[in-house]
């Protein structure tokens, strides 16, 4: 494919950590050309003034957000804005024929009442929301291929659902016993001057937050319920790790059949993810390190069973900014455009 | 109390992280004087050659281990050796009238069969073992006061049991639903040249280890079973945090009475720990940061209930080298000697 | 000394990292009682709302700044405000008989023109400034003892001057060859939501800032010039280390007499600091780790000579929040009150 | 270029950090195929047992070192062994027509007496050594193109010489005033179980090592002397940063012409590195962060002059494992094979 065949894409909200990760992935993507960066507060700024280390590769000025301009220039656009803003932009963009990949929570929910309850915002775009596809290719690959609007999953739901889905889909566990103890690096908190994200606060410390009330809970439950075939509630607890990147989800659940052993479940997971090039099932009681995933769009999964307690423990590791955010969005774009799913997505980690 | 009233104590195995922490605590302890440091491989070495930064305060040469010498010079001795060695030293030391505080796993188990199963070592000192008291003052304060041999708890069991005990003791939870997702800084792995503990490996990464088979499991279960009044099995998963010090235990359990709310449980915990000066129950949905505990002998506890899932989530944070190891041993010594429990133990953390 | 003999002290500006360190040191100080915390923006707040982990030890409400109230209640007061504010508070406080220890830059300069040039602020309190003593006890111990106003040194100047002073005082080096390459943990940047101090930015990275123009330069030069007996200019470059606490200064200078070897210089330093209990000169080519100083008021110094280049290299390590800030202020208070210099100041580091 | 046109290459010593970085770079290199991994102690091991996260991409068994086998299979070979071993392997390999890139110190010195003095090893391969080219493409691009044996530079010399070379080549500084204060992440210490490289030791600490005697000194001096046209001695001090990757060199030197200002020197550097695609000169007093270079083969350079001291300060940042080791070796291979210099080498950093 020649240079001329690259499709023009735009990014709205490129100044945060997910945004700059997306810019870097798209700069190396063989089929894409970034033709537009848009922002609200950052409009008018040189992108290389925000990120001086990219000065040798990009020469963008961030532009004001104008859906007509975007539609005139872009075949697809990534929305990386705070929650509650994409729902105003996506309907006109789709109407003008632009493919939209939203990285906020706005289009993750089938049921806007759930969204409204957890995000405190009324919505009037129910018709659009219902057309949106949840952008987790390992579960919704075919739907994404024909979607014009994708609601990209949150970082925690990505790690959690990758670990839980085969168990629920195959009916191996008692759904209501599922507990997700999740841990994330600080980049998940964004590029904003919050005291709790300062190195002096977060380095050398570890703690939980949002216990029993984090907004990623209903997102996880929506998919779990669909897989289980009935409404499922999960326990989800996020923690902040003193590092920049990476999520580990440690998932516990009680097996329906206590006779199942690790090897059985490894086989089931391997089958479940057979067509998913980014999922790596680890053998023989090897457990994933987040570092193995960092810099890649991969999800590493390790599995253990405990015959003393009849539980299965599944551990999944991702890079929260790639598989958990920007990389997964590119994976969705690849599917929407009919390209190879792995195009432009790194598979070799940054280790050490 | 004058200088002359300090009691003479010894430490065997002072070259590791727990050991140097113990040396520092005892150097500042008003009622104690270190008169003996013993070691196997390190015998003959100047302690300040191992720890140059202590050169201005200590002038010890590490001596060979000789129970006669120890008994002649020490009123109490701390054993900080690898598992399986204290059981040869404690019996003669006790016989010679020395109070013994063992920091290994050797004297944590009532039932030596459990020890043998998990630690792969046969034992012939059952008579001594049965006299040993489990050195968790918040649960066994009175027994420790009259003990001549204390088996100090492991770091993870300390954090886990501080979080779980009130729930089990008061019968608030279904015991077999208890899941302990624990996380520790790298100093818990000791001062030894292991690849996985290198900064280049562990920094910027997070992962689990010993899933469903860590040796601290039976130690936690022994106490839980005693509190519950019947045999209890818990799920325990340790993880390595990219930092030096601190443990956070996130404990999940299903409430027997789903009507219980956070305030009820806070009240119960406050009552349970009323006489425990090192336990700090956090108010109103505040969750502990490990950093708050680091440098102290404190255990911070935060509590949450989830009426969507009928679970209680308890979070406990300790400094693994102080409350999880050396500080708790000093706390036990204070009790054994009839001193104030808090003597010589720091309560203000190192933050930031 | 009984409880009743504690002197009442106040702190203005206690919500930052230097402030909370000072609070913790004074809480453990045997001769002092904190009776007043004052602040501007934080007035009215409960101190334990800012620092929940101190809730078990303090019950302060931050009060508005009122010099009459302070004078009525405090025998000594620490000012921990941003630069340019202490110069309005110190004159009335001194006039009312309160001993003042200022931790800002306001009273570090004999020559207010230098202050005005580097800090962009005109000053009218020249008479007060001239009475202020530079609070580096290792150089100005006697002056501090009789001072009513002490301008406490900056963190970098403390580390730099501890390393350089003996060389300059004894005329061992060519002063204008002095280069100070200094490195600090992020807590030196304060507890404020700056992007460059976020864990996601600073962790895993290292860089210089303020090259050839950092405000600590004239402060270092003022003392160097006094020691050398003529005006000296030094090269000073600060860097940000991806960690919380600690400063290392690597100081280079050309020896006047290339025949001097390391042992000679070690002897000279030991003599120079003979009466300084917090300075630890390391033997035999041992170089300081910042971690050895962290949690203490110590300054560790290592020395090397290079006969290939005729230079001496001096390395000094301090805890930037203790010897570099709060601890040094307490050391000054001890001297001003006629107490033992080491009172209430920790000498055993937090290692590991 | 088709798959069949990839040239076969081997790596001896691939189990360390430089080795695994090299493996990853070559796996993504379009013109190369790894056909041989050799090792001493690791021979017989599966490479994916050492690095489980690479199990999905590689299926290598490490083979014993046999120059006949290597010559039969490889067109080029990278030697990543400890110092003093390559000098036995390179002569037979070259004789058999294999292009050799040595990453140890063995072929960095023109004068083997210098090597012997600093590395304590006698050598008998002087004839081979004299043919070796120092693998710093920014200085020796043409020589590398026609070399059959390249001695790849050390990580510190790379960062130091990138910063110093234009100044020396253009005669802008007094050479003997050059001071290099260098700082490196812990991966530079290798993947070996050394106590000082443990996370518990190195995290949260900063210190110097090898002061006035590090082996990279003569390597830096050899090139500096050549550039200056006479023998030059530099002051070089390495420090360990509490992070994994990255080197920052802060270089100080006195300007011959104090009238030179930053803009002049920026112009000179830009011209000097005009044909060097991996060197990025930063504008206007922007100073490099190591993080900007991490994950890339780039060297970022920032420049400052100080008219108070007549010095120039140059800051250079590289990824020690890429531009400082494996990436630079690939850059040399590209030149030796007549390929584009940038082939297969990343230019977008891992940030955040």
Tab-separated table of N, CA and C in Angstrom, chain A residues 17 20-21 23-25 27-28 51-57 187 191 203-204 244-245 280 282 286 291-292 294-296 298 300 319 321-322 346-352, chain D residues 17 20-21 23-25 27-28 51-57 187 191 203-204 244-245 280 282 286 291-292 294-296 298 300 319 321-322 346-352:
chain	number	residue	atom	x	y	z
A	17	UNK	N	-2.329	11.596	28.184
A	17	UNK	CA	-1.473	10.425	27.992
A	17	UNK	C	-2.028	9.453	26.970
A	20	UNK	N	-1.414	11.207	23.469
A	20	UNK	CA	-0.055	11.175	22.908
A	20	UNK	C	0.316	9.741	22.527
A	21	UNK	N	-0.216	8.765	23.256
A	21	UNK	CA	0.015	7.372	22.868
A	21	UNK	C	-0.632	7.082	21.518
A	23	UNK	N	-1.322	9.327	19.160
A	23	UNK	CA	-0.534	10.026	18.133
A	23	UNK	C	0.663	9.172	17.724
A	24	UNK	N	1.375	8.629	18.701
A	24	UNK	CA	2.571	7.836	18.373
A	24	UNK	C	2.214	6.570	17.602
A	25	UNK	N	1.146	5.888	18.016
A	25	UNK	CA	0.751	4.679	17.289
A	25	UNK	C	0.365	5.010	15.852
A	27	UNK	N	1.278	7.591	14.042
A	27	UNK	CA	2.438	8.029	13.255
A	27	UNK	C	3.171	6.837	12.643
A	28	UNK	N	3.127	5.698	13.306
A	28	UNK	CA	3.829	4.508	12.812
A	28	UNK	C	2.900	3.569	12.055
A	51	UNK	N	4.706	18.590	23.870
A	51	UNK	CA	5.603	17.421	23.883
A	51	UNK	C	6.862	17.705	23.066
A	52	UNK	N	7.832	18.389	23.666
A	52	UNK	CA	9.034	18.791	22.919
A	52	UNK	C	9.775	17.610	22.289
A	53	UNK	N	9.673	16.442	22.912
A	53	UNK	CA	10.427	15.309	22.370
A	53	UNK	C	9.848	14.804	21.061
A	54	UNK	N	8.650	15.267	20.700
A	54	UNK	CA	8.075	14.868	19.415
A	54	UNK	C	8.338	15.910	18.328
A	55	UNK	N	9.055	16.948	18.678
A	55	UNK	CA	9.298	18.049	17.745
A	55	UNK	C	9.919	17.611	16.430
A	56	UNK	N	10.677	16.524	16.449
A	56	UNK	CA	11.316	16.076	15.202
A	56	UNK	C	10.372	15.270	14.315
A	57	UNK	N	9.194	14.950	14.834
A	57	UNK	CA	8.309	14.117	14.034
A	57	UNK	C	6.972	14.778	13.672
A	187	UNK	N	-0.449	6.575	35.209
A	187	UNK	CA	-0.841	7.256	33.973
A	187	UNK	C	-2.329	7.118	33.722
A	191	UNK	N	-2.975	13.287	32.767
A	191	UNK	CA	-1.898	14.286	32.831
A	191	UNK	C	-2.453	15.578	33.396
A	203	UNK	N	4.797	7.715	44.787
A	203	UNK	CA	5.961	6.836	44.773
A	203	UNK	C	6.175	6.250	46.161
A	204	UNK	N	6.501	4.988	46.206
A	204	UNK	CA	6.726	4.344	47.495
A	204	UNK	C	5.461	4.143	48.299
A	244	UNK	N	4.294	4.006	36.323
A	244	UNK	CA	3.619	4.818	35.316
A	244	UNK	C	2.550	4.032	34.562
A	245	UNK	N	2.912	2.893	34.020
A	245	UNK	CA	2.051	2.159	33.095
A	245	UNK	C	1.765	0.756	33.559
A	280	UNK	N	-2.290	-13.577	25.017
A	280	UNK	CA	-1.262	-14.597	25.221
A	280	UNK	C	-1.560	-15.336	26.527
A	282	UNK	N	-0.569	-17.784	29.305
A	282	UNK	CA	0.716	-18.256	29.819
A	282	UNK	C	0.589	-19.702	30.291
A	286	UNK	N	2.676	-19.944	35.115
A	286	UNK	CA	3.408	-18.683	34.944
A	286	UNK	C	2.397	-17.551	35.078
A	291	UNK	N	4.960	-5.549	33.235
A	291	UNK	CA	6.044	-5.071	32.370
A	291	UNK	C	6.093	-5.824	31.048
A	292	UNK	N	5.643	-7.064	31.052
A	292	UNK	CA	5.660	-7.836	29.809
A	292	UNK	C	4.708	-7.235	28.775
A	294	UNK	N	3.809	-3.933	28.756
A	294	UNK	CA	4.010	-2.489	28.545
A	294	UNK	C	4.700	-2.203	27.221
A	295	UNK	N	4.131	-1.285	26.495
A	295	UNK	CA	4.639	-0.962	25.180
A	295	UNK	C	3.976	-1.776	24.080
A	296	UNK	N	3.063	-2.661	24.439
A	296	UNK	CA	2.404	-3.525	23.449
A	296	UNK	C	0.886	-3.427	23.564
A	298	UNK	N	-0.735	-6.189	23.775
A	298	UNK	CA	-1.018	-7.550	24.230
A	298	UNK	C	-1.744	-7.573	25.566
A	300	UNK	N	-1.620	-10.433	28.553
A	300	UNK	CA	-1.101	-11.706	29.062
A	300	UNK	C	-2.041	-12.222	30.145
A	319	UNK	N	-1.044	-3.067	29.063
A	319	UNK	CA	-0.586	-1.678	29.128
A	319	UNK	C	-1.846	-0.822	29.087
A	321	UNK	N	-2.394	2.232	28.622
A	321	UNK	CA	-2.496	3.253	27.578
A	321	UNK	C	-2.574	2.656	26.174
A	322	UNK	N	-2.199	1.386	26.033
A	322	UNK	CA	-2.249	0.776	24.695
A	322	UNK	C	-3.461	-0.164	24.640
A	346	UNK	N	2.189	-2.641	18.274
A	346	UNK	CA	3.411	-3.293	18.757
A	346	UNK	C	3.121	-4.543	19.578
A	347	UNK	N	4.008	-5.529	19.437
A	347	UNK	CA	3.846	-6.796	20.154
A	347	UNK	C	5.087	-7.160	20.965
A	348	UNK	N	6.112	-6.305	20.924
A	348	UNK	CA	7.316	-6.590	21.710
A	348	UNK	C	7.441	-5.537	22.803
A	349	UNK	N	7.505	-5.993	24.025
A	349	UNK	CA	7.414	-5.036	25.131
A	349	UNK	C	8.700	-4.262	25.339
A	350	UNK	N	8.602	-3.284	26.211
A	350	UNK	CA	9.678	-2.328	26.447
A	350	UNK	C	10.732	-2.898	27.394
A	351	UNK	N	10.467	-4.020	28.000
A	351	UNK	CA	11.349	-4.641	28.990
A	351	UNK	C	12.818	-4.526	28.645
A	352	UNK	N	13.753	-4.323	29.596
A	352	UNK	CA	13.423	-4.059	30.994
A	352	UNK	C	12.987	-2.621	31.144
D	17	UNK	N	20.531	-7.732	29.512
D	17	UNK	CA	19.617	-6.671	29.095
D	17	UNK	C	19.962	-6.125	27.712
D	20	UNK	N	18.803	-8.924	25.178
D	20	UNK	CA	17.371	-9.044	24.878
D	20	UNK	C	16.893	-7.813	24.105
D	21	UNK	N	17.514	-6.669	24.355
D	21	UNK	CA	17.177	-5.479	23.564
D	21	UNK	C	17.575	-5.690	22.106
D	23	UNK	N	17.911	-8.599	20.566
D	23	UNK	CA	16.983	-9.580	19.991
D	23	UNK	C	15.712	-8.879	19.525
D	24	UNK	N	15.167	-8.007	20.385
D	24	UNK	CA	13.904	-7.340	20.025
D	24	UNK	C	14.084	-6.424	18.820
D	25	UNK	N	15.188	-5.679	18.783
D	25	UNK	CA	15.415	-4.795	17.633
D	25	UNK	C	15.561	-5.614	16.347
D	27	UNK	N	14.424	-8.614	15.707
D	27	UNK	CA	13.155	-9.251	15.319
D	27	UNK	C	12.288	-8.313	14.473
D	28	UNK	N	12.426	-7.028	14.705
D	28	UNK	CA	11.609	-6.051	13.962
D	28	UNK	C	12.363	-5.448	12.776
D	51	UNK	N	13.069	-15.557	29.085
D	51	UNK	CA	12.160	-14.426	28.865
D	51	UNK	C	10.788	-14.930	28.419
D	52	UNK	N	9.945	-15.348	29.375
D	52	UNK	CA	8.642	-15.943	29.026
D	52	UNK	C	7.778	-15.022	28.169
D	53	UNK	N	7.943	-13.717	28.337
D	53	UNK	CA	7.079	-12.806	27.584
D	53	UNK	C	7.411	-12.804	26.099
D	54	UNK	N	8.543	-13.397	25.706
D	54	UNK	CA	8.873	-13.472	24.286
D	54	UNK	C	8.473	-14.815	23.672
D	55	UNK	N	7.844	-15.637	24.503
D	55	UNK	CA	7.484	-16.984	24.035
D	55	UNK	C	6.639	-16.990	22.777
D	56	UNK	N	5.855	-15.930	22.560
D	56	UNK	CA	4.991	-15.909	21.373
D	56	UNK	C	5.739	-15.482	20.118
D	57	UNK	N	6.977	-15.038	20.268
D	57	UNK	CA	7.702	-14.550	19.089
D	57	UNK	C	8.969	-15.334	18.756
D	187	UNK	N	19.734	-0.599	34.647
D	187	UNK	CA	19.915	-1.667	33.658
D	187	UNK	C	21.340	-1.667	33.119
D	191	UNK	N	21.972	-7.793	34.195
D	191	UNK	CA	20.973	-8.685	34.782
D	191	UNK	C	21.674	-9.717	35.643
D	203	UNK	N	16.266	1.711	44.801
D	203	UNK	CA	15.084	2.558	44.682
D	203	UNK	C	15.096	3.589	45.804
D	204	UNK	N	14.751	4.803	45.483
D	204	UNK	CA	14.737	5.838	46.510
D	204	UNK	C	16.115	6.255	46.970
D	244	UNK	N	15.174	2.341	35.624
D	244	UNK	CA	15.694	1.224	34.845
D	244	UNK	C	16.599	1.678	33.707
D	245	UNK	N	16.103	2.586	32.891
D	245	UNK	CA	16.771	2.934	31.635
D	245	UNK	C	17.094	4.400	31.537
D	280	UNK	N	19.185	14.905	18.120
D	280	UNK	CA	18.179	15.969	18.147
D	280	UNK	C	18.680	17.089	19.053
D	282	UNK	N	18.119	20.352	20.976
D	282	UNK	CA	16.936	21.027	21.518
D	282	UNK	C	17.101	22.538	21.459
D	286	UNK	N	15.879	24.441	26.188
D	286	UNK	CA	15.168	23.226	26.582
D	286	UNK	C	16.216	22.168	26.914
D	291	UNK	N	13.705	10.322	29.679
D	291	UNK	CA	12.508	9.622	29.223
D	291	UNK	C	12.197	9.889	27.760
D	292	UNK	N	12.619	11.056	27.266
D	292	UNK	CA	12.364	11.358	25.858
D	292	UNK	C	13.134	10.414	24.937
D	294	UNK	N	14.111	7.264	25.874
D	294	UNK	CA	13.925	5.846	26.205
D	294	UNK	C	13.027	5.148	25.196
D	295	UNK	N	13.499	4.035	24.712
D	295	UNK	CA	12.778	3.293	23.688
D	295	UNK	C	13.215	3.664	22.288
D	296	UNK	N	14.149	4.593	22.171
D	296	UNK	CA	14.607	5.047	20.849
D	296	UNK	C	16.129	4.953	20.730
D	298	UNK	N	17.674	7.579	19.716
D	298	UNK	CA	17.991	9.009	19.635
D	298	UNK	C	18.933	9.454	20.738
D	300	UNK	N	19.240	13.147	22.578
D	300	UNK	CA	18.778	14.532	22.701
D	300	UNK	C	19.879	15.358	23.368
D	319	UNK	N	18.972	6.401	25.620
D	319	UNK	CA	18.578	5.132	26.220
D	319	UNK	C	19.837	4.279	26.257
D	321	UNK	N	20.388	1.231	26.751
D	321	UNK	CA	20.337	-0.081	26.114
D	321	UNK	C	20.145	0.007	24.593
D	322	UNK	N	19.729	1.161	24.099
D	322	UNK	CA	19.520	1.282	22.641
D	322	UNK	C	20.684	2.102	22.059
D	346	UNK	N	13.924	2.464	16.336
D	346	UNK	CA	12.792	3.286	16.775
D	346	UNK	C	13.190	4.732	17.060
D	347	UNK	N	12.258	5.629	16.737
D	347	UNK	CA	12.509	7.060	16.951
D	347	UNK	C	11.421	7.713	17.790
D	348	UNK	N	10.438	6.942	18.230
D	348	UNK	CA	9.376	7.506	19.065
D	348	UNK	C	9.467	6.876	20.455
D	349	UNK	N	9.604	7.712	21.444
D	349	UNK	CA	9.918	7.192	22.775
D	349	UNK	C	8.697	6.569	23.447
D	350	UNK	N	8.980	5.925	24.553
D	350	UNK	CA	7.998	5.141	25.289
D	350	UNK	C	7.096	6.027	26.159
D	351	UNK	N	7.420	7.301	26.288
D	351	UNK	CA	6.691	8.232	27.144
D	351	UNK	C	5.183	8.035	27.106
D	352	UNK	N	4.447	8.172	28.236
D	352	UNK	CA	5.026	8.418	29.560
D	352	UNK	C	5.552	7.128	30.149
